[in-house]
mmCIF file of C-alpha atoms in Angstrom:
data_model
loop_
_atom_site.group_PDB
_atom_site.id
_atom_site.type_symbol
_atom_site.label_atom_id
_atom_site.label_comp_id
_atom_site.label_asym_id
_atom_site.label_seq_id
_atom_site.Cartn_x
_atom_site.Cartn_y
_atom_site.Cartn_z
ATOM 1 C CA UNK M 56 76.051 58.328 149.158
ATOM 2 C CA UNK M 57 77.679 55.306 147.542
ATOM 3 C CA UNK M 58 80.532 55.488 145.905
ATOM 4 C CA UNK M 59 80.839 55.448 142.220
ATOM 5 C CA UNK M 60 76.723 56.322 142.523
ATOM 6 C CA UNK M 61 75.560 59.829 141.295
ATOM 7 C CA UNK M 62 72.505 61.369 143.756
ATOM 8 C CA UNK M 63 70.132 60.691 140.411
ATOM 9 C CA UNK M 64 71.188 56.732 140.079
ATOM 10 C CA UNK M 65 71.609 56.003 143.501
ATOM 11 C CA UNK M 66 68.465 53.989 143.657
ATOM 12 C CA UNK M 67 69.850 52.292 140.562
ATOM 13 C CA UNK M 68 72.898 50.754 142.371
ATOM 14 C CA UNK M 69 71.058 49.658 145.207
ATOM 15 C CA UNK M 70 68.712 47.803 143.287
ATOM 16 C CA UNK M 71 71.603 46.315 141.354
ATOM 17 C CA UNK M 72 73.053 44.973 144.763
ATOM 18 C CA UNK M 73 70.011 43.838 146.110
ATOM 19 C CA UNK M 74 69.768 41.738 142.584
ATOM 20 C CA UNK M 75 73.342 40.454 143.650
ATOM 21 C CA UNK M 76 72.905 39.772 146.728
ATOM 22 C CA UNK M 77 69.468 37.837 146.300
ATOM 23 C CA UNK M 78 71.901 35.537 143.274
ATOM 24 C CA UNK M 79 74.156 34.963 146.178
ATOM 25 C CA UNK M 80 71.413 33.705 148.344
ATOM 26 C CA UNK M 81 69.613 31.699 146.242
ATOM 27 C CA UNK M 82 72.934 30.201 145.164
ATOM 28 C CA UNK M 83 73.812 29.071 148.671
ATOM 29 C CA UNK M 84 69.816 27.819 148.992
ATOM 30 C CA UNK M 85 70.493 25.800 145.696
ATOM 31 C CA UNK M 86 73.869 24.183 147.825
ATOM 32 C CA UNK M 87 73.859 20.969 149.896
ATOM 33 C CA UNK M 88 75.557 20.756 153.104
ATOM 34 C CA UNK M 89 79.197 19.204 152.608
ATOM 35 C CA UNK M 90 79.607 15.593 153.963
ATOM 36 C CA UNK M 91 81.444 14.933 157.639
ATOM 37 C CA UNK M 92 83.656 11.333 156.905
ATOM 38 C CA UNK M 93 84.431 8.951 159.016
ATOM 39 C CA UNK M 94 88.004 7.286 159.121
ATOM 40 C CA UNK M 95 88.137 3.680 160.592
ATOM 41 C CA UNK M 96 91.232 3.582 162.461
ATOM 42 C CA UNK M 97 90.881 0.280 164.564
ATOM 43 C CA UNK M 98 94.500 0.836 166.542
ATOM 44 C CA UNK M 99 93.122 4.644 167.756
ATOM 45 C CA UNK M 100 90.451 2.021 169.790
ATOM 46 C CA UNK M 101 88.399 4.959 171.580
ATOM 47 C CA UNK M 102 89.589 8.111 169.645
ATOM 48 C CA UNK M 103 87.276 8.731 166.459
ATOM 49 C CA UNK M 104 88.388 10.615 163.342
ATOM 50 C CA UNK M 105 86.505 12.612 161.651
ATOM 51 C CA UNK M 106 86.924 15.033 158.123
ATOM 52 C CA UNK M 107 84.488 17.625 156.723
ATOM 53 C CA UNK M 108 84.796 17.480 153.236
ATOM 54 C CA UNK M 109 84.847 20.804 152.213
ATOM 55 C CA UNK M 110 86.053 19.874 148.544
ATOM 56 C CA UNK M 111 82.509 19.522 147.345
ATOM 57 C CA UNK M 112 81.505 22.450 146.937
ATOM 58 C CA UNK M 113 80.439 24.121 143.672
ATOM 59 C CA UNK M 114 84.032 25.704 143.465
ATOM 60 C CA UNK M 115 85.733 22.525 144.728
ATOM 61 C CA UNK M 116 87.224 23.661 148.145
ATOM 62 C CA UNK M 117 86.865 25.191 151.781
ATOM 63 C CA UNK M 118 87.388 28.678 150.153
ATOM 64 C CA UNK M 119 83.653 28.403 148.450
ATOM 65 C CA UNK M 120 82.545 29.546 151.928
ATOM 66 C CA UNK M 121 85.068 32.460 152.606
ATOM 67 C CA UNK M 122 84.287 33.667 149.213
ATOM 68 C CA UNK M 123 80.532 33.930 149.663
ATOM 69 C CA UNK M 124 81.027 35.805 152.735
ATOM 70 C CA UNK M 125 83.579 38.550 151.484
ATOM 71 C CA UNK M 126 81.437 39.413 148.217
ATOM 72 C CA UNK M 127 77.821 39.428 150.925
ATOM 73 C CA UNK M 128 80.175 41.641 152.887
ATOM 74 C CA UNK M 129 81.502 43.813 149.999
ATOM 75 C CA UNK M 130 77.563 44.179 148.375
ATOM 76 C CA UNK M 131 76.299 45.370 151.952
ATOM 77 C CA UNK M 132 78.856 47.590 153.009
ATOM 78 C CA UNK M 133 78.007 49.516 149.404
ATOM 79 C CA UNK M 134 81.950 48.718 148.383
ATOM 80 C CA UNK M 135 80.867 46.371 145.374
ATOM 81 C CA UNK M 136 79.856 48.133 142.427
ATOM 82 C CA UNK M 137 77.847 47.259 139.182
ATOM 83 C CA UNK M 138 80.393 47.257 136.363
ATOM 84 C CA UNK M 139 83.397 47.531 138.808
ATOM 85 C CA UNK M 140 85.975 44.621 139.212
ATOM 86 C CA UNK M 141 86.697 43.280 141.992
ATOM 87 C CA UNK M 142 90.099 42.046 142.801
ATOM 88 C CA UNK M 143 91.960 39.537 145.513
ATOM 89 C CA UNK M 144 95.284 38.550 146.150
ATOM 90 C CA UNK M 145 95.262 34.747 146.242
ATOM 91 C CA UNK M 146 97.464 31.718 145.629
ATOM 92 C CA UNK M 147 94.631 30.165 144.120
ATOM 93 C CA UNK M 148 91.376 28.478 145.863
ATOM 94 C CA UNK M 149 89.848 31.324 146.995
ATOM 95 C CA UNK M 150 90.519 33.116 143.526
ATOM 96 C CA UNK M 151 88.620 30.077 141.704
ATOM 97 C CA UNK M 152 85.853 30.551 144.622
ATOM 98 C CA UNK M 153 85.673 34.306 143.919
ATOM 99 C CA UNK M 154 85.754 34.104 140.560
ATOM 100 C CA UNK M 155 83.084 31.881 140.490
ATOM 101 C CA UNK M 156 80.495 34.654 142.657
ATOM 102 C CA UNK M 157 81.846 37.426 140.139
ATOM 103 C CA UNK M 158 80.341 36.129 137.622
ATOM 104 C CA UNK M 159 77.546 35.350 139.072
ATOM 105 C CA UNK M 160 76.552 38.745 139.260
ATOM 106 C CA UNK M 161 77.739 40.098 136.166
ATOM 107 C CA UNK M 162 81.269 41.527 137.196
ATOM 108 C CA UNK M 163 85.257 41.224 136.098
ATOM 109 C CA UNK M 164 87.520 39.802 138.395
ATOM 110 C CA UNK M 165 91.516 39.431 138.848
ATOM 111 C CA UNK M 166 93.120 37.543 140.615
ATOM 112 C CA UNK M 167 97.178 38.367 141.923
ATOM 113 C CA UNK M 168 98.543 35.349 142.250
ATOM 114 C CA UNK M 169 102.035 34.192 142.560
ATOM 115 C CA UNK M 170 104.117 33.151 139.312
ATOM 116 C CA UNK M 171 104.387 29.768 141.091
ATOM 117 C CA UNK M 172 100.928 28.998 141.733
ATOM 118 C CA UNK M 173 100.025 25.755 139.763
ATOM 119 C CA UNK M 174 98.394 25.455 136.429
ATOM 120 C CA UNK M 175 94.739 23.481 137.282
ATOM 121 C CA UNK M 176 94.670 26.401 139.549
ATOM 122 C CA UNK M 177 95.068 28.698 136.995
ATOM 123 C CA UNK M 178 92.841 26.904 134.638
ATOM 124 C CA UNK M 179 90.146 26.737 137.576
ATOM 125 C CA UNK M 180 90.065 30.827 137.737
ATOM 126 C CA UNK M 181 89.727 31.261 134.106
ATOM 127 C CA UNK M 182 87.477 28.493 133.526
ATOM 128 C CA UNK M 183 84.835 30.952 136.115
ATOM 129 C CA UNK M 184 85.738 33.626 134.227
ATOM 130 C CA UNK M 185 88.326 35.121 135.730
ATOM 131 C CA UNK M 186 92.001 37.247 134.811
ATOM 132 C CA UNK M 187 94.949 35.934 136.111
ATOM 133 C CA UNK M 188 97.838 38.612 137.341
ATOM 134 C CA UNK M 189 101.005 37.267 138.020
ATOM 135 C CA UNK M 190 103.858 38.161 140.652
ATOM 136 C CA UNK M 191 107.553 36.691 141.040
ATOM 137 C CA UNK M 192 107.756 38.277 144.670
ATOM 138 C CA UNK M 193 105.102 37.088 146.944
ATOM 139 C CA UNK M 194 105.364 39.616 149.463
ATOM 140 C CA UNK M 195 103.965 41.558 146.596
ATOM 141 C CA UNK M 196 101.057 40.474 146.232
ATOM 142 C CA UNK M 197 98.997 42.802 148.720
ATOM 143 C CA UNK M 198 100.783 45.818 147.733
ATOM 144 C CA UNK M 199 100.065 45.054 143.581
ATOM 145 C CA UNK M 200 96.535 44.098 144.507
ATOM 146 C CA UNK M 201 95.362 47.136 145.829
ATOM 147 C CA UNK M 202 96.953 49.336 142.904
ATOM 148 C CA UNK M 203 95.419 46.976 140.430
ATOM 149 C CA UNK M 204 92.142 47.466 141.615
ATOM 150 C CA UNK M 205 92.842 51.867 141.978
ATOM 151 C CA UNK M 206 94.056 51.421 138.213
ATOM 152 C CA UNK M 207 90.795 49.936 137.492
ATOM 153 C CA UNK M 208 88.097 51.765 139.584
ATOM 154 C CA UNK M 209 87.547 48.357 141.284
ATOM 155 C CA UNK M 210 87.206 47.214 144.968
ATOM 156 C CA UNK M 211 90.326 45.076 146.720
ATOM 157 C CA UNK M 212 88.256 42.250 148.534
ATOM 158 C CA UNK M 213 91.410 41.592 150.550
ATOM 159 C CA UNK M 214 90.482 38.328 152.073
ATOM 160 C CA UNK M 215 93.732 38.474 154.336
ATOM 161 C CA UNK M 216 91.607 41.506 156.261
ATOM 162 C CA UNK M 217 87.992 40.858 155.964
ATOM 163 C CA UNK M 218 87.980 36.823 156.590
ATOM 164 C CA UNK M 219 87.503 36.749 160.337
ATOM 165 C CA UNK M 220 85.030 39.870 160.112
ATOM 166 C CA UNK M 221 82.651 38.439 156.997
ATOM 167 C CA UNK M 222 81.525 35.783 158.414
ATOM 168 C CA UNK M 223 78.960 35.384 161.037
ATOM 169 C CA UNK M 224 80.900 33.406 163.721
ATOM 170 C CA UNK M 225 77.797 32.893 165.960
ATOM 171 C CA UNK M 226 76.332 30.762 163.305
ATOM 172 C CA UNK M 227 74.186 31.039 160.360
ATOM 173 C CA UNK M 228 75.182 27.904 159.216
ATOM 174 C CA UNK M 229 79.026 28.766 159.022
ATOM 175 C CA UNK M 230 81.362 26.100 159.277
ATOM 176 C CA UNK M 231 81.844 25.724 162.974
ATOM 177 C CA UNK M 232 78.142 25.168 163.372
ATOM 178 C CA UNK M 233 77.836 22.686 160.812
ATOM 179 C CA UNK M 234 80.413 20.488 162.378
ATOM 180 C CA UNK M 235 78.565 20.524 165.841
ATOM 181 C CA UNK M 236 75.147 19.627 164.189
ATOM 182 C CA UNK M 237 76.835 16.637 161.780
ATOM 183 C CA UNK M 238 78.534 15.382 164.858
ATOM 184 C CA UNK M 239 75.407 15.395 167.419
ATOM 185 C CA UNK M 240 74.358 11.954 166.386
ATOM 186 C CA UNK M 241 78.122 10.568 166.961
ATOM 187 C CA UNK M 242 79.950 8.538 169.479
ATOM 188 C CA UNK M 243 81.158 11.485 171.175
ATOM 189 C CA UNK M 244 79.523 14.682 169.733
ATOM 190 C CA UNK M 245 81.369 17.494 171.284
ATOM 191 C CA UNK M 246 84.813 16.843 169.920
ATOM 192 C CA UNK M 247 87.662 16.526 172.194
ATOM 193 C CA UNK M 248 89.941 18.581 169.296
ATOM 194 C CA UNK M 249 89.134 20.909 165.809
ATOM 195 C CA UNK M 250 92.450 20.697 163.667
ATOM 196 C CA UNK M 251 92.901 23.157 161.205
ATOM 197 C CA UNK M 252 95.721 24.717 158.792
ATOM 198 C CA UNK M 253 96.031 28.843 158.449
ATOM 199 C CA UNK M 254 95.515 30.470 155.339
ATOM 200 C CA UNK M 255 93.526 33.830 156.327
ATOM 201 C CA UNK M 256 93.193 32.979 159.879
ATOM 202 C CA UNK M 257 89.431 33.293 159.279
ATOM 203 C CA UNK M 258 88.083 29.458 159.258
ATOM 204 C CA UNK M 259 90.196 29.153 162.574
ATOM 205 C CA UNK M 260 89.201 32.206 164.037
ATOM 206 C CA UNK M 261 85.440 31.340 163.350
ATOM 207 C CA UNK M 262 85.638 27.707 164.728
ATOM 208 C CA UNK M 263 87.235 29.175 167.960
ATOM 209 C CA UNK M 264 85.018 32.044 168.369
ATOM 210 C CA UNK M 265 82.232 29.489 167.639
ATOM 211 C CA UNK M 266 83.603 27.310 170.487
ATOM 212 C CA UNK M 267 83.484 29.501 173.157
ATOM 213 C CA UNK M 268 80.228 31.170 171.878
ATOM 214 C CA UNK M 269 78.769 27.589 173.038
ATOM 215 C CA UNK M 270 80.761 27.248 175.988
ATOM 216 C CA UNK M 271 82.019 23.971 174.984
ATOM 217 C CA UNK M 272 85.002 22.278 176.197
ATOM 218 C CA UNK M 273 86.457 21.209 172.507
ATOM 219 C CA UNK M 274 90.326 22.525 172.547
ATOM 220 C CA UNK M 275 91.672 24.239 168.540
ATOM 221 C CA UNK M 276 94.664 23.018 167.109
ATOM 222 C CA UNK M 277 95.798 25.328 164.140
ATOM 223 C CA UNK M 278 98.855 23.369 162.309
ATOM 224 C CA UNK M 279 100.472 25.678 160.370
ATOM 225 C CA UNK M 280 103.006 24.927 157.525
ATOM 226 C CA UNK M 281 106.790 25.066 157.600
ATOM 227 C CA UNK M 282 107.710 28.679 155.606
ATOM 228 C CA UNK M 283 104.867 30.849 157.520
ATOM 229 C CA UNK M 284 104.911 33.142 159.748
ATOM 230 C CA UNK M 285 101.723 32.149 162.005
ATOM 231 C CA UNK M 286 103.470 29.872 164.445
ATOM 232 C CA UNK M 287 106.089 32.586 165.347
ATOM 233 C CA UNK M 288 103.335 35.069 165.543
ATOM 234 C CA UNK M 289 101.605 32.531 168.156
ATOM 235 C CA UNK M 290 104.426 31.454 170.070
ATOM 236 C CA UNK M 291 106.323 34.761 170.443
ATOM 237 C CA UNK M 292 102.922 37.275 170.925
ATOM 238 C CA UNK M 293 104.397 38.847 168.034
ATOM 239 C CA UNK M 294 101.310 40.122 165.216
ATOM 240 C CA UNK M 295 104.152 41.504 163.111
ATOM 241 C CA UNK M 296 105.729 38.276 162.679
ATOM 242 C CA UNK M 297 107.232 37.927 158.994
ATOM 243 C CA UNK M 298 108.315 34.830 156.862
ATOM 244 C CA UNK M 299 111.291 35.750 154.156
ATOM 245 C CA UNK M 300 109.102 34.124 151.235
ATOM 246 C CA UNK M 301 105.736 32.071 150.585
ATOM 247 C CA UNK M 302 104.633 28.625 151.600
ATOM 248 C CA UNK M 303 105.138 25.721 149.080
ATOM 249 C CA UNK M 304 101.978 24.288 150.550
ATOM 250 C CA UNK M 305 99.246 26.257 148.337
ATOM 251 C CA UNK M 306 96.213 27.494 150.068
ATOM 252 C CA UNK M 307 98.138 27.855 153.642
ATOM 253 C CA UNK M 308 100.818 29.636 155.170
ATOM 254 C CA UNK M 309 101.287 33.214 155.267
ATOM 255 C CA UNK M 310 104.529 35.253 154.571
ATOM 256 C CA UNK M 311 103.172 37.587 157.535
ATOM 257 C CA UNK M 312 100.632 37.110 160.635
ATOM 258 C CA UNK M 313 97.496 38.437 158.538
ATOM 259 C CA UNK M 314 95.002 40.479 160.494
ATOM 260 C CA UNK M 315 92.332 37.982 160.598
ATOM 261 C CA UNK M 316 94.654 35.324 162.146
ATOM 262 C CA UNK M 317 93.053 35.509 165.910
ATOM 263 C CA UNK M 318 95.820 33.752 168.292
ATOM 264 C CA UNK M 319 93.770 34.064 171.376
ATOM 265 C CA UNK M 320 91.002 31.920 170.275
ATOM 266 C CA UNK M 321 93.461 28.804 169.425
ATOM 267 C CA UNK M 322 94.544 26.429 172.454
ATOM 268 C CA UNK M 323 97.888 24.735 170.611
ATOM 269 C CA UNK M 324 99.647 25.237 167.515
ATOM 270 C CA UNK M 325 102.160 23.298 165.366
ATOM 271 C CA UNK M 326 104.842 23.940 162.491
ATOM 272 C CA UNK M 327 104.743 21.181 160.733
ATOM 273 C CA UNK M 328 107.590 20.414 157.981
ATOM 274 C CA UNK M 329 106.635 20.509 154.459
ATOM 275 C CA UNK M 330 107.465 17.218 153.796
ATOM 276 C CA UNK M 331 105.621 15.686 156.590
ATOM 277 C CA UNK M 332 101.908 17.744 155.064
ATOM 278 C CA UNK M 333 102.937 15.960 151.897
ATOM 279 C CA UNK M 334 103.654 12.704 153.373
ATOM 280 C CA UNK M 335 100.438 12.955 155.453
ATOM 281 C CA UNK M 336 98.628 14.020 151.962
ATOM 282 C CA UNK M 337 99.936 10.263 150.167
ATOM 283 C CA UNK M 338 98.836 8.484 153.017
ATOM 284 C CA UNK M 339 95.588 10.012 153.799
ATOM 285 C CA UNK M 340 94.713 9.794 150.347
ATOM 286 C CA UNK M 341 95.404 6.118 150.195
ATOM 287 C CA UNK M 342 93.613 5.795 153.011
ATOM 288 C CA UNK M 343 90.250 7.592 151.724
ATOM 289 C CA UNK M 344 90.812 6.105 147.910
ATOM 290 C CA UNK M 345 90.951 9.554 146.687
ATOM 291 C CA UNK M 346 93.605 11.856 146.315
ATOM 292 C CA UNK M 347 93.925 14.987 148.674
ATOM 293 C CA UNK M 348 95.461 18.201 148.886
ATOM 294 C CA UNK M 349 98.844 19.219 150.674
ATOM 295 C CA UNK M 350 96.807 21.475 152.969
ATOM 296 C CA UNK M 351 94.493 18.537 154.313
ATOM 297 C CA UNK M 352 98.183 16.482 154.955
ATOM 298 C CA UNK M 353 98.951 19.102 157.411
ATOM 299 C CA UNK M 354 95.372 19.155 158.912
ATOM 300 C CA UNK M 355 95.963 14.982 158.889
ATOM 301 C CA UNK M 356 99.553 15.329 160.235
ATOM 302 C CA UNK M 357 97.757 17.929 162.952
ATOM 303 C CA UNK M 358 95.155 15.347 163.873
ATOM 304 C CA UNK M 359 97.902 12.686 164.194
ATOM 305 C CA UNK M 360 99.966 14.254 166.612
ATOM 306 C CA UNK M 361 96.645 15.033 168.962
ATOM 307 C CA UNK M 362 95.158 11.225 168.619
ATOM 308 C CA UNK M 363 98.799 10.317 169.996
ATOM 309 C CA UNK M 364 98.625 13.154 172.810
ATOM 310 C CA UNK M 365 94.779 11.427 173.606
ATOM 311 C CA UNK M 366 96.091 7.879 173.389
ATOM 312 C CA UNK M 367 99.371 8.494 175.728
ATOM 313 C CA UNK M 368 96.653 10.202 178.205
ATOM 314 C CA UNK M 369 94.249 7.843 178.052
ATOM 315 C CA UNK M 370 91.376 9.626 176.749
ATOM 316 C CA UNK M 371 88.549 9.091 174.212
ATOM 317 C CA UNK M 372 87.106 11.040 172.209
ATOM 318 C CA UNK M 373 86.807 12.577 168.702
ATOM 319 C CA UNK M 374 89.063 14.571 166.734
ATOM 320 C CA UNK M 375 87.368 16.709 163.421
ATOM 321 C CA UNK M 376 89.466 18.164 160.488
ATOM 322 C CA UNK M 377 88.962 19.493 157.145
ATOM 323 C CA UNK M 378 89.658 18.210 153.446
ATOM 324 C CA UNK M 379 90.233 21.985 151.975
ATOM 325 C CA UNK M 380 89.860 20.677 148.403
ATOM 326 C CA UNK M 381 90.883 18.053 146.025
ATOM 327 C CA UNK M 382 94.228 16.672 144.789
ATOM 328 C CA UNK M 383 93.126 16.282 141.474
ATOM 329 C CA UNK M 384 93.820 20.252 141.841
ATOM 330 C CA UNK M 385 98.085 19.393 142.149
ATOM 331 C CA UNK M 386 98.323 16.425 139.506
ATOM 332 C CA UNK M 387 101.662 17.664 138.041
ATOM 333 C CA UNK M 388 103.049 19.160 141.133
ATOM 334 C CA UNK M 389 102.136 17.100 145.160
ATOM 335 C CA UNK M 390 100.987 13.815 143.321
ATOM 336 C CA UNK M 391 103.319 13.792 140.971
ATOM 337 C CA UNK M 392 106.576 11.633 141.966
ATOM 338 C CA UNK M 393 108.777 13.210 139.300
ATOM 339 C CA UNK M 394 107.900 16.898 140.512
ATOM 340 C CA UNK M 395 108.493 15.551 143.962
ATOM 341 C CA UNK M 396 112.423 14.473 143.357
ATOM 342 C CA UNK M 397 112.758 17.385 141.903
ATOM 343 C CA UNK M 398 111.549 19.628 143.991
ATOM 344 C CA UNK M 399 113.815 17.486 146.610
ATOM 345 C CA UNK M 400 110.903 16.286 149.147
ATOM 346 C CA UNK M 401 111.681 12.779 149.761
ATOM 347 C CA UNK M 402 108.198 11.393 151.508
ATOM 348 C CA UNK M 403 108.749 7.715 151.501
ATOM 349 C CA UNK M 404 110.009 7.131 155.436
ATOM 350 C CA UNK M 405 107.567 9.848 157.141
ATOM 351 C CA UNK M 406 105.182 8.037 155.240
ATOM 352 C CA UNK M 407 106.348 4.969 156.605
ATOM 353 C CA UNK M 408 106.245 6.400 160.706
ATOM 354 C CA UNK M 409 102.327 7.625 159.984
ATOM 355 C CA UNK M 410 101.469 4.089 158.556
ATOM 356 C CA UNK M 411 103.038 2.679 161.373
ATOM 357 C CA UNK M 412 101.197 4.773 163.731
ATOM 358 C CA UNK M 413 97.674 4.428 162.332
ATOM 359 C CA UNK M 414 98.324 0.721 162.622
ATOM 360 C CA UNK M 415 99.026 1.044 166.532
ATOM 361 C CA UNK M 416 102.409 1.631 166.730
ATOM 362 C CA UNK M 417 104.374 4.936 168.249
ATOM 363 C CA UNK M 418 104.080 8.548 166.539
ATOM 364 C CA UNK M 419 107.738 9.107 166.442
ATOM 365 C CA UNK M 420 107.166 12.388 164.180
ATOM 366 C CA UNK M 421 107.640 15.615 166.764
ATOM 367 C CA UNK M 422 107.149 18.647 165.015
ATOM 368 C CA UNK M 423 107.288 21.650 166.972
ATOM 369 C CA UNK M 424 104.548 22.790 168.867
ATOM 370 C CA UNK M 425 103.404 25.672 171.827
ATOM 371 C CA UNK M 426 100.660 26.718 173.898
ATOM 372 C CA UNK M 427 99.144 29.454 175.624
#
């Protein structure tokens, strides 16, 4: 028996989550596919560059997807409830996303979030609808999420968990398989490299799940931010790896390997510094004539550091990352010079060596880096 479903209404809930789950559906039937961009880079002669722009969806970023998948999961496996909230532990984008399906179907939902997380994000959740629940420790956040959602009769959605189990990895039009079928027409359709940054782990564990599903020979680079604790979970075989606090780069970075991070499907990894995502951000968006967020400077810096490893090889190919969402999203905090100073990030000469380098000159930025 479901819970929360007496033996007299249990017909009752199910046909209230096969209404929600048909909403969902028709919701994602209503959606266009999101656009795969091209970036002319005429000094990377031979090596193609390529960004799925995952900012337009209806909720404005890569987390639209995740979101969709978690609440199909939650319907069918009976653990979302008419009238119950449902509640996530989120620095933002997937909050807005979830927030955004809540409604949809006619339930609250609260978000715990850090005190720290920026104010368009904030707006975004309540603009769908949603509460906002604030932290000051974010190593908090899991434990506070689960006892709001006990204190409320609601369901935890706990994306940190379910993200690499939600969605279908074999295909069904997820992520990985969209890139393959955009790129079939190109230059070189099977890329030679899929960058991506960590937030769940579930987007990366997908597109390298997805990868060997089709027995193709593109490698996964997962370039993960500077205070997170997925590179030292990679490089030392360590799934208990911890990071002291959160990641100033919103969306990404994790203050502890999270269960759906899947090292054994990803070929390299980087750490890449804070202010080099944030550097790679300004110039990327300069570059597209349209601002970006930090997240898609460290997929960007990711992507620079492999076209260098093709170029010093010798190889051609393509290399495909993701825009997670828009910058318009950090106005008064990455775009914003004065909150830069003051936040002591100082961008101007690793801006400088990426210019250089997408104008055919050396990549003299090194982060650190392993692989298996």
């Amino acid at each position: 028996m479901e819970k929360g479903c007496s033996k007299a209404t249990v017909r009752e809930c199910r046909a209230w989550a096969d209404k929600a789950v048909s909403l969902i559906e028709a919701d994602q039937r209503r959606s266009a596919d999101t656009h795969l961009l091209r970036l002319e880079v005429p000094a990377l002669a031979g090596i193609d560059l390529y960004f799925k722009d995952e900012s337009t969806h209806p909720t404005g970023s890569l987390k639209h997807r995740l979101a969709r998948s978690l609440f199909l999961y939650g319907l069918c496996n009976g653990k979302i409830r008419e009238g119950a909230p449902v509640v996530e532990a989120s620095s933002g984008s997937t909050a807005v996303s979830e927030a955004y399906f809540a409604r949809m179907i006619g339930i609250p939902f609260y978000a715990v979030m850090p005190r720290s997380t920026s104010g368009e994000k904030i707006a975004a959740i309540e603009r769908q609808g949603g509460h906002c629940h604030f932290v000051d420790d974010p190593r908090t956040l899991y434990a506070e999420a689960a006892a709001l959602a006990e204190r409320h009769g609601g369901h935890y959605i706990d994306q940190f968990t379910y993200a690499e189990r939600a969605t279908d990895w074999r295909g069904n039009n997820n992520i990985a398989e969209s890139v393959f079928e955009q790129m079939r027409l190109e230059r070189y359709p099977e890329p030679s490299w899929v960058v991506m940054s960590p937030g769940t782990g579930g987007t990366t564990a997908t597109i390298g799940r997805y990868i060997r599903y089709k027995r193709l020979a593109t490698r996964l680079l997962v370039a993960d931010v500077e205070q997170s604790a997925f590179f030292a979970s990679y490089r030392d075989s360590d799934p208990a790896a911890t990071w002291p606090c959160g990641s100033r780069i919103e969306g990404v970075g994790r203050p502890r390997a999270e269960p759906s991070f899947i090292p054994d499907v990803v070929d390299t990894m980087l750490k890449v510094p804070d202010v080099l995502s944030l550097a790679a951000m300004r110039v990327l968006s300069r570059r597209l004539g349209r601002r970006v967020g930090a997240s898609t400077g460290t997929n960007f810096l990711g992507l620079c550091w492999v076209a260098e490893r093709m170029r010093s090889a010798g190889e051609q190919g393509s290399i495909v990352t993701l825009i997670c969402d828009s910058g318009e999203r950090y106005l008064n905090t990455y775009h914003d010079d004065v909150w830069l100073k003051r936040e002591g990030f100082e961008t101007a000469a690793a801006e400088a060596a990426i210019e250089t380098f997408l104008e055919g000159g050396a990549f003299t930025l090194q982060p650190e880096w392993c692989e298996r």
